[in-house]
Amino acid sequence: MSFASILLQWFSEHGRELPWRATKDPYAVWLSEIILQQTRVNQGWSYWEKFMHQWSTVEQLADASEDDVLKAWQGLGYYSRARNLHKAAQQVKALGKFPNNYQALKQLKGVGDYTAAAIASISFNEPVAVVDGNVYRVLSRYFGIDTPIDTTAGKKEFAALAQELIALDKPGIYNQAIMDFGAIQCTPASPNCSRCLLLETCVAFRLGHVGSLPVKSKKIKQRERRFDYVYIKYNDEIAIHQRGAGDIWQGLWELPQVSIIPKEVQSKFSEISTKICSNVKHILTHQIIYADLHLWVANVKPALPSDYLWVKTGEISNYALPRLIELLLVKLPNEDI
């Protein structure tokens, strides 16, 4: 049996039953792929259902406000995905229909090679192979390829091999099969080699290289940042701020930082405020953030920059917040939230 035939056989017995696999609707497939780009299936599932319930068509999503989309996305992280999702929905609405081929799909905001291949193969039966982390792992182990997957040469090599192997008559099912095989069988740690249908012909297993493949040449460098937040409460209102472009959490709402408080207040800030917590650690892909949180119950409404918004304390949950802000808010005394 060929490599593709064995994967298809495995998939027919062990493939995951996921709601977006019950349809070829490109909107449903696209939505699932965007959500799952940086999210585990068990977490992304409920978000996919929420989006499909709230906006059952791409046109409805296009007509939503960005704030509503970001709010629905809250908790998934990597918020550029949500902004791109919204912009792509508007592109589709302007076109009048979903693009129906790989090249046209790549013109949508936030849709790269992998996502375009997934949609094109699953929804339109176009024989174009997906290449993601699961595919890199399966192919590098099975064929014993030690070319680093994060190099230009490696990306070209694996893309060409993946395309060569795809089942031309069932491209969508094949793509789902190899992704599931990597997620369930050929996992990053402790792969189930003893019960693998590809065991007898797997180069990595034969040579004892399963644990060392795939190979990466680069390590992600993380820079450290420190944020000093203050929960300013005046009567039954608190101040929040929407983050702008050019940094993390674009379009999300956060608490003020101590640095924006009027200078005359900063000089006595330690006397009028209470430190709630220190060095709360929040890890992003390229950054490690340490945050402090202070509570300041003001007797006089402080003068803040014009782009700060005062909202009722109970209404902050109506705004899309970074996960770090959510973590800090739960540390406040209940009577101040």
mmCIF file of C-alpha atoms in Angstrom:
data_model
loop_
_atom_site.group_PDB
_atom_site.id
_atom_site.type_symbol
_atom_site.label_atom_id
_atom_site.label_comp_id
_atom_site.label_asym_id
_atom_site.label_seq_id
_atom_site.Cartn_x
_atom_site.Cartn_y
_atom_site.Cartn_z
ATOM 1 C CA MET A 1 0.000 0.000 0.000
ATOM 2 C CA SER A 2 1.147 3.557 -0.697
ATOM 3 C CA PHE A 3 1.853 6.115 2.018
ATOM 4 C CA ALA A 4 -1.398 7.943 1.175
ATOM 5 C CA SER A 5 -3.458 4.741 1.183
ATOM 6 C CA ILE A 6 -2.178 3.760 4.629
ATOM 7 C CA LEU A 7 -2.980 7.212 6.016
ATOM 8 C CA LEU A 8 -6.482 7.109 4.549
ATOM 9 C CA GLN A 9 -7.030 3.665 6.091
ATOM 10 C CA TRP A 10 -5.840 4.921 9.465
ATOM 11 C CA PHE A 11 -8.065 8.014 9.193
ATOM 12 C CA SER A 12 -11.171 5.958 8.427
ATOM 13 C CA GLU A 13 -10.710 4.205 11.771
ATOM 14 C CA HIS A 14 -9.162 6.869 13.994
ATOM 15 C CA GLY A 15 -9.963 10.272 12.487
ATOM 16 C CA ARG A 16 -11.521 12.821 14.820
ATOM 17 C CA GLU A 17 -15.205 13.623 14.431
ATOM 18 C CA LEU A 18 -15.267 17.409 14.386
ATOM 19 C CA PRO A 19 -18.308 19.584 13.572
ATOM 20 C CA TRP A 20 -16.609 21.498 10.743
ATOM 21 C CA ARG A 21 -15.885 18.183 9.034
ATOM 22 C CA ALA A 22 -19.587 17.561 8.599
ATOM 23 C CA THR A 23 -19.728 20.250 5.919
ATOM 24 C CA LYS A 24 -17.787 21.524 2.921
ATOM 25 C CA ASP A 25 -19.054 25.062 3.450
ATOM 26 C CA PRO A 26 -15.908 27.158 2.895
ATOM 27 C CA TYR A 27 -17.008 29.652 5.560
ATOM 28 C CA ALA A 28 -17.222 26.951 8.232
ATOM 29 C CA VAL A 29 -13.943 25.367 7.125
ATOM 30 C CA TRP A 30 -12.123 28.705 6.930
ATOM 31 C CA LEU A 31 -13.378 29.706 10.367
ATOM 32 C CA SER A 32 -12.160 26.447 11.895
ATOM 33 C CA GLU A 33 -8.730 26.773 10.299
ATOM 34 C CA ILE A 34 -8.221 30.342 11.523
ATOM 35 C CA ILE A 35 -9.296 29.448 15.063
ATOM 36 C CA LEU A 36 -7.062 26.367 15.167
ATOM 37 C CA GLN A 37 -3.926 28.103 13.886
ATOM 38 C CA GLN A 38 -2.624 28.686 17.413
ATOM 39 C CA THR A 39 -5.268 26.860 19.443
ATOM 40 C CA ARG A 40 -5.874 23.301 20.583
ATOM 41 C CA VAL A 41 -8.919 21.584 19.116
ATOM 42 C CA ASN A 42 -10.621 21.072 22.477
ATOM 43 C CA GLN A 43 -10.446 24.808 23.180
ATOM 44 C CA GLY A 44 -11.173 26.006 19.640
ATOM 45 C CA TRP A 45 -14.262 23.811 19.260
ATOM 46 C CA SER A 46 -16.459 25.941 21.539
ATOM 47 C CA TYR A 47 -15.246 29.154 19.869
ATOM 48 C CA TRP A 48 -16.103 27.790 16.429
ATOM 49 C CA GLU A 49 -19.595 26.912 17.630
ATOM 50 C CA LYS A 50 -19.990 30.354 19.212
ATOM 51 C CA PHE A 51 -18.951 32.149 16.020
ATOM 52 C CA MET A 52 -21.180 29.974 13.859
ATOM 53 C CA HIS A 53 -24.119 30.641 16.171
ATOM 54 C CA GLN A 54 -23.516 34.374 16.405
ATOM 55 C CA TRP A 55 -22.650 34.866 12.722
ATOM 56 C CA SER A 56 -23.942 31.929 10.691
ATOM 57 C CA THR A 57 -22.774 33.373 7.358
ATOM 58 C CA VAL A 58 -19.666 35.186 6.230
ATOM 59 C CA GLU A 59 -21.823 38.203 5.346
ATOM 60 C CA GLN A 60 -23.080 38.452 8.926
ATOM 61 C CA LEU A 61 -19.514 38.308 10.216
ATOM 62 C CA ALA A 62 -18.504 41.026 7.740
ATOM 63 C CA ASP A 63 -21.280 43.295 9.037
ATOM 64 C CA ALA A 64 -20.251 42.864 12.693
ATOM 65 C CA SER A 65 -18.160 45.507 14.434
ATOM 66 C CA GLU A 66 -14.506 44.785 15.100
ATOM 67 C CA ASP A 67 -15.147 45.242 18.822
ATOM 68 C CA ASP A 68 -17.824 42.524 18.751
ATOM 69 C CA VAL A 69 -15.484 40.153 16.902
ATOM 70 C CA LEU A 70 -12.632 40.813 19.329
ATOM 71 C CA LYS A 71 -14.980 40.281 22.253
ATOM 72 C CA ALA A 72 -16.131 36.926 20.842
ATOM 73 C CA TRP A 73 -12.476 35.986 20.292
ATOM 74 C CA GLN A 74 -11.458 36.882 23.848
ATOM 75 C CA GLY A 75 -9.432 34.134 25.459
ATOM 76 C CA LEU A 76 -7.958 32.714 22.255
ATOM 77 C CA GLY A 77 -4.996 35.082 22.082
ATOM 78 C CA TYR A 78 -3.097 36.124 18.941
ATOM 79 C CA TYR A 79 -5.768 38.749 18.294
ATOM 80 C CA SER A 80 -4.410 39.641 14.869
ATOM 81 C CA ARG A 81 -6.201 36.454 13.757
ATOM 82 C CA ALA A 82 -9.541 37.954 14.799
ATOM 83 C CA ARG A 83 -8.863 41.258 13.063
ATOM 84 C CA ASN A 84 -7.765 39.477 9.900
ATOM 85 C CA LEU A 85 -10.814 37.209 10.124
ATOM 86 C CA HIS A 86 -13.084 40.230 10.158
ATOM 87 C CA LYS A 87 -11.279 41.938 7.278
ATOM 88 C CA ALA A 88 -11.301 38.748 5.203
ATOM 89 C CA ALA A 89 -15.048 38.372 5.772
ATOM 90 C CA GLN A 90 -15.492 41.878 4.396
ATOM 91 C CA GLN A 91 -13.372 40.935 1.379
ATOM 92 C CA VAL A 92 -15.558 37.884 0.719
ATOM 93 C CA LYS A 93 -18.721 39.941 1.042
ATOM 94 C CA ALA A 94 -17.345 42.476 -1.455
ATOM 95 C CA LEU A 95 -16.535 39.643 -3.886
ATOM 96 C CA GLY A 96 -20.039 38.246 -3.573
ATOM 97 C CA LYS A 97 -18.845 34.697 -2.878
ATOM 98 C CA PHE A 98 -16.041 32.728 -1.286
ATOM 99 C CA PRO A 99 -12.956 32.312 -3.534
ATOM 100 C CA ASN A 100 -12.991 28.731 -4.843
ATOM 101 C CA ASN A 101 -9.317 27.966 -5.500
ATOM 102 C CA TYR A 102 -5.972 28.012 -3.750
ATOM 103 C CA GLN A 103 -4.498 31.100 -5.402
ATOM 104 C CA ALA A 104 -7.634 33.189 -4.977
ATOM 105 C CA LEU A 105 -8.010 32.155 -1.338
ATOM 106 C CA LYS A 106 -4.489 33.416 -0.603
ATOM 107 C CA GLN A 107 -5.684 36.925 -1.438
ATOM 108 C CA LEU A 108 -7.821 36.963 1.709
ATOM 109 C CA LYS A 109 -6.404 38.736 4.732
ATOM 110 C CA GLY A 110 -4.730 36.289 7.101
ATOM 111 C CA VAL A 111 -4.928 33.339 4.707
ATOM 112 C CA GLY A 112 -1.524 31.853 3.949
ATOM 113 C CA ASP A 113 -0.376 28.743 2.116
ATOM 114 C CA TYR A 114 -1.574 26.281 4.733
ATOM 115 C CA THR A 115 -5.045 27.747 5.285
ATOM 116 C CA ALA A 116 -5.622 28.235 1.554
ATOM 117 C CA ALA A 117 -4.627 24.623 0.898
ATOM 118 C CA ALA A 118 -6.931 23.332 3.614
ATOM 119 C CA ILE A 119 -9.966 25.248 2.339
ATOM 120 C CA ALA A 120 -9.233 24.550 -1.333
ATOM 121 C CA SER A 121 -8.831 20.819 -0.779
ATOM 122 C CA ILE A 122 -11.683 20.292 1.695
ATOM 123 C CA SER A 123 -14.300 22.612 0.198
ATOM 124 C CA PHE A 124 -13.376 22.563 -3.489
ATOM 125 C CA ASN A 125 -11.513 19.255 -3.892
ATOM 126 C CA GLU A 126 -8.406 20.978 -5.270
ATOM 127 C CA PRO A 127 -5.350 18.673 -4.918
ATOM 128 C CA VAL A 128 -3.038 20.999 -3.002
ATOM 129 C CA ALA A 129 -1.229 19.707 0.085
ATOM 130 C CA VAL A 130 -1.258 21.289 3.518
ATOM 131 C CA VAL A 131 2.020 21.665 5.384
ATOM 132 C CA ASP A 132 1.850 22.434 9.104
ATOM 133 C CA GLY A 133 3.655 21.257 12.215
ATOM 134 C CA ASN A 134 1.939 17.880 12.123
ATOM 135 C CA VAL A 135 2.882 17.344 8.488
ATOM 136 C CA TYR A 136 6.494 18.364 9.065
ATOM 137 C CA ARG A 137 6.727 15.874 11.917
ATOM 138 C CA VAL A 138 5.141 12.939 10.084
ATOM 139 C CA LEU A 139 7.131 13.413 6.882
ATOM 140 C CA SER A 140 10.460 14.116 8.560
ATOM 141 C CA ARG A 141 10.177 10.986 10.702
ATOM 142 C CA TYR A 142 8.782 8.641 8.082
ATOM 143 C CA PHE A 143 11.302 9.624 5.409
ATOM 144 C CA GLY A 144 14.176 10.390 7.822
ATOM 145 C CA ILE A 145 14.590 13.995 6.665
ATOM 146 C CA ASP A 146 16.841 16.138 8.877
ATOM 147 C CA THR A 147 16.659 19.355 6.857
ATOM 148 C CA PRO A 148 15.620 22.060 9.346
ATOM 149 C CA ILE A 149 11.936 22.847 8.891
ATOM 150 C CA ASP A 150 12.427 26.533 9.717
ATOM 151 C CA THR A 151 14.736 27.223 6.775
ATOM 152 C CA THR A 152 13.824 28.215 3.224
ATOM 153 C CA ALA A 153 15.364 25.002 1.889
ATOM 154 C CA GLY A 154 13.435 22.906 4.396
ATOM 155 C CA LYS A 155 10.121 24.569 3.669
ATOM 156 C CA LYS A 156 10.578 24.006 -0.065
ATOM 157 C CA GLU A 157 11.628 20.391 0.410
ATOM 158 C CA PHE A 158 8.703 19.466 2.624
ATOM 159 C CA ALA A 159 6.173 21.378 0.508
ATOM 160 C CA ALA A 160 7.312 19.531 -2.616
ATOM 161 C CA LEU A 161 7.228 16.152 -0.870
ATOM 162 C CA ALA A 162 3.788 16.787 0.619
ATOM 163 C CA GLN A 163 2.427 17.721 -2.786
ATOM 164 C CA GLU A 164 3.955 14.611 -4.343
ATOM 165 C CA LEU A 165 2.264 12.341 -1.796
ATOM 166 C CA ILE A 166 -1.252 13.803 -1.785
ATOM 167 C CA ALA A 167 -4.137 11.536 -2.794
ATOM 168 C CA LEU A 168 -5.341 13.244 -5.966
ATOM 169 C CA ASP A 169 -8.831 11.755 -5.796
ATOM 170 C CA LYS A 170 -9.379 12.618 -2.113
ATOM 171 C CA PRO A 171 -7.202 15.643 -1.355
ATOM 172 C CA GLY A 172 -9.366 17.051 1.425
ATOM 173 C CA ILE A 173 -9.660 13.764 3.269
ATOM 174 C CA TYR A 174 -5.942 13.062 2.805
ATOM 175 C CA ASN A 175 -4.989 16.459 4.226
ATOM 176 C CA GLN A 176 -7.194 15.884 7.246
ATOM 177 C CA ALA A 177 -5.760 12.379 7.617
ATOM 178 C CA ILE A 178 -2.122 13.452 7.768
ATOM 179 C CA MET A 179 -2.929 16.276 10.193
ATOM 180 C CA ASP A 180 -4.856 13.924 12.482
ATOM 181 C CA PHE A 181 -2.121 11.310 12.216
ATOM 182 C CA GLY A 182 0.388 13.849 13.486
ATOM 183 C CA ALA A 183 -1.941 15.073 16.225
ATOM 184 C CA ILE A 184 -3.008 11.654 17.508
ATOM 185 C CA GLN A 185 -0.489 9.007 16.431
ATOM 186 C CA CYS A 186 2.835 10.626 15.523
ATOM 187 C CA THR A 187 2.794 13.135 18.369
ATOM 188 C CA PRO A 188 5.706 15.418 19.339
ATOM 189 C CA ALA A 189 6.340 13.509 22.569
ATOM 190 C CA SER A 190 5.699 9.797 23.188
ATOM 191 C CA PRO A 191 4.377 8.888 19.718
ATOM 192 C CA ASN A 192 2.494 5.591 19.607
ATOM 193 C CA CYS A 193 5.055 3.838 17.419
ATOM 194 C CA SER A 194 4.198 0.312 18.598
ATOM 195 C CA ARG A 195 0.733 0.547 17.049
ATOM 196 C CA CYS A 196 1.628 2.557 13.951
ATOM 197 C CA LEU A 197 0.619 1.295 10.507
ATOM 198 C CA LEU A 198 3.750 2.949 9.085
ATOM 199 C CA LEU A 199 6.121 1.330 11.574
ATOM 200 C CA GLU A 200 7.795 -1.172 9.231
ATOM 201 C CA THR A 201 8.804 1.471 6.683
ATOM 202 C CA CYS A 202 9.471 4.448 9.005
ATOM 203 C CA VAL A 203 13.098 5.565 8.677
ATOM 204 C CA ALA A 204 13.171 7.406 12.009
ATOM 205 C CA PHE A 205 11.923 4.356 13.907
ATOM 206 C CA ARG A 206 14.405 2.050 12.195
ATOM 207 C CA LEU A 207 17.348 4.359 12.962
ATOM 208 C CA GLY A 208 16.181 5.406 16.423
ATOM 209 C CA HIS A 209 15.728 9.052 15.410
ATOM 210 C CA VAL A 210 12.063 9.525 16.302
ATOM 211 C CA GLY A 211 12.862 11.827 19.216
ATOM 212 C CA SER A 212 15.225 14.045 17.225
ATOM 213 C CA LEU A 213 12.978 14.758 14.226
ATOM 214 C CA PRO A 214 11.893 17.173 12.907
ATOM 215 C CA VAL A 215 14.900 19.468 13.177
ATOM 216 C CA LYS A 216 14.704 23.206 13.863
ATOM 217 C CA SER A 217 17.670 25.520 13.452
ATOM 218 C CA LYS A 218 16.368 28.588 15.245
ATOM 219 C CA LYS A 219 15.231 29.248 18.750
ATOM 220 C CA ILE A 220 12.613 31.906 19.395
ATOM 221 C CA LYS A 221 14.074 34.809 21.340
ATOM 222 C CA GLN A 222 11.771 36.243 23.976
ATOM 223 C CA ARG A 223 12.222 39.741 25.337
ATOM 224 C CA GLU A 224 11.026 40.700 28.780
ATOM 225 C CA ARG A 225 8.670 43.624 29.412
ATOM 226 C CA ARG A 226 7.195 45.094 32.552
ATOM 227 C CA PHE A 227 3.742 46.689 32.816
ATOM 228 C CA ASP A 228 2.659 48.657 35.892
ATOM 229 C CA TYR A 229 -1.144 48.806 35.830
ATOM 230 C CA VAL A 230 -3.504 50.726 38.072
ATOM 231 C CA TYR A 231 -7.189 50.032 38.594
ATOM 232 C CA ILE A 232 -8.548 53.561 39.056
ATOM 233 C CA LYS A 233 -11.949 53.589 40.664
ATOM 234 C CA TYR A 234 -13.972 56.783 41.017
ATOM 235 C CA ASN A 235 -17.456 56.323 42.437
ATOM 236 C CA ASP A 236 -18.790 53.411 40.372
ATOM 237 C CA GLU A 237 -16.561 53.978 37.349
ATOM 238 C CA ILE A 238 -13.147 52.766 36.241
ATOM 239 C CA ALA A 239 -10.817 53.920 33.488
ATOM 240 C CA ILE A 240 -9.823 51.736 30.539
ATOM 241 C CA HIS A 241 -7.825 52.300 27.383
ATOM 242 C CA GLN A 242 -7.889 50.749 23.902
ATOM 243 C CA ARG A 243 -4.462 49.686 22.664
ATOM 244 C CA GLY A 244 -3.407 51.059 19.305
ATOM 245 C CA ALA A 245 -1.607 49.562 16.339
ATOM 246 C CA GLY A 246 2.043 48.560 16.285
ATOM 247 C CA ASP A 247 2.198 46.467 19.445
ATOM 248 C CA ILE A 248 0.595 43.472 21.137
ATOM 249 C CA TRP A 249 -3.143 43.350 21.812
ATOM 250 C CA GLN A 250 -4.075 45.863 19.113
ATOM 251 C CA GLY A 251 -7.697 46.938 19.528
ATOM 252 C CA LEU A 252 -8.092 45.340 22.971
ATOM 253 C CA TRP A 253 -8.856 47.233 26.150
ATOM 254 C CA GLU A 254 -6.549 47.454 29.142
ATOM 255 C CA LEU A 255 -6.235 49.279 32.451
ATOM 256 C CA PRO A 256 -4.208 52.499 32.656
ATOM 257 C CA GLN A 257 -0.541 52.286 33.496
ATOM 258 C CA VAL A 258 0.892 54.271 36.387
ATOM 259 C CA SER A 259 2.982 56.345 33.981
ATOM 260 C CA ILE A 260 -0.081 58.177 32.605
ATOM 261 C CA ILE A 261 -1.295 59.351 36.007
ATOM 262 C CA PRO A 262 -0.867 63.118 36.532
ATOM 263 C CA LYS A 263 2.552 63.944 37.961
ATOM 264 C CA GLU A 264 1.155 65.597 41.046
ATOM 265 C CA VAL A 265 -0.549 62.304 41.911
ATOM 266 C CA GLN A 266 2.446 60.102 41.113
ATOM 267 C CA SER A 267 4.512 61.765 43.836
ATOM 268 C CA LYS A 268 2.147 60.430 46.514
ATOM 269 C CA PHE A 269 0.893 57.377 44.653
ATOM 270 C CA SER A 270 2.296 54.867 47.137
ATOM 271 C CA GLU A 271 0.314 56.596 49.907
ATOM 272 C CA ILE A 272 -3.064 56.736 48.166
ATOM 273 C CA SER A 273 -2.985 53.363 46.424
ATOM 274 C CA THR A 274 -2.775 49.703 47.387
ATOM 275 C CA LYS A 275 -0.551 47.224 45.582
ATOM 276 C CA ILE A 276 -2.717 44.211 44.758
ATOM 277 C CA CYS A 277 -0.094 41.954 43.175
ATOM 278 C CA SER A 278 3.424 41.989 41.774
ATOM 279 C CA ASN A 279 5.307 40.230 38.983
ATOM 280 C CA VAL A 280 2.345 38.399 37.496
ATOM 281 C CA LYS A 281 3.991 36.481 34.671
ATOM 282 C CA HIS A 282 2.343 36.204 31.252
ATOM 283 C CA ILE A 283 4.143 34.417 28.407
ATOM 284 C CA LEU A 284 3.611 35.266 24.744
ATOM 285 C CA THR A 285 5.442 33.759 21.788
ATOM 286 C CA HIS A 286 8.091 36.466 21.589
ATOM 287 C CA GLN A 287 7.649 38.225 24.911
ATOM 288 C CA ILE A 288 7.531 37.513 28.626
ATOM 289 C CA ILE A 289 5.517 40.118 30.489
ATOM 290 C CA TYR A 290 5.691 40.839 34.216
ATOM 291 C CA ALA A 291 2.844 42.954 35.532
ATOM 292 C CA ASP A 292 2.041 44.741 38.775
ATOM 293 C CA LEU A 293 -1.443 45.904 39.701
ATOM 294 C CA HIS A 294 -2.348 48.781 42.006
ATOM 295 C CA LEU A 295 -5.777 49.808 43.273
ATOM 296 C CA TRP A 296 -6.508 53.510 43.536
ATOM 297 C CA VAL A 297 -9.894 54.591 44.862
ATOM 298 C CA ALA A 298 -9.912 58.271 43.907
ATOM 299 C CA ASN A 299 -11.822 60.953 45.784
ATOM 300 C CA VAL A 300 -11.638 63.280 42.786
ATOM 301 C CA LYS A 301 -11.957 62.092 39.209
ATOM 302 C CA PRO A 302 -8.392 62.232 37.838
ATOM 303 C CA ALA A 303 -7.634 63.977 34.574
ATOM 304 C CA LEU A 304 -6.498 61.296 32.149
ATOM 305 C CA PRO A 305 -5.561 61.586 28.463
ATOM 306 C CA SER A 306 -8.564 62.048 26.168
ATOM 307 C CA ASP A 307 -8.335 58.521 24.733
ATOM 308 C CA TYR A 308 -9.133 56.936 28.116
ATOM 309 C CA LEU A 309 -12.704 55.828 28.695
ATOM 310 C CA TRP A 310 -14.631 55.764 31.961
ATOM 311 C CA VAL A 311 -17.042 52.839 32.274
ATOM 312 C CA LYS A 312 -19.199 51.345 35.013
ATOM 313 C CA THR A 313 -17.282 48.780 37.059
ATOM 314 C CA GLY A 314 -19.702 46.025 36.128
ATOM 315 C CA GLU A 315 -19.413 46.786 32.414
ATOM 316 C CA ILE A 316 -15.734 46.005 31.890
ATOM 317 C CA SER A 317 -16.689 42.457 30.888
ATOM 318 C CA ASN A 318 -18.404 43.962 27.829
ATOM 319 C CA TYR A 319 -15.018 44.918 26.416
ATOM 320 C CA ALA A 320 -12.464 42.645 24.771
ATOM 321 C CA LEU A 321 -9.584 42.288 27.218
ATOM 322 C CA PRO A 322 -6.148 40.664 26.938
ATOM 323 C CA ARG A 323 -5.779 37.533 28.998
ATOM 324 C CA LEU A 324 -3.270 39.291 31.267
ATOM 325 C CA ILE A 325 -5.852 41.917 32.264
ATOM 326 C CA GLU A 326 -8.347 39.161 33.042
ATOM 327 C CA LEU A 327 -5.764 37.508 35.295
ATOM 328 C CA LEU A 328 -5.133 40.771 37.120
ATOM 329 C CA LEU A 329 -8.810 41.623 37.580
ATOM 330 C CA VAL A 330 -9.559 38.416 39.468
ATOM 331 C CA LYS A 331 -6.981 39.443 42.075
ATOM 332 C CA LEU A 332 -8.957 42.540 43.055
ATOM 333 C CA PRO A 333 -11.200 42.543 46.122
ATOM 334 C CA ASN A 334 -14.741 41.616 45.076
ATOM 335 C CA GLU A 335 -16.213 44.908 46.234
ATOM 336 C CA ASP A 336 -14.025 46.859 43.810
ATOM 337 C CA ILE A 337 -14.815 44.911 40.636
#
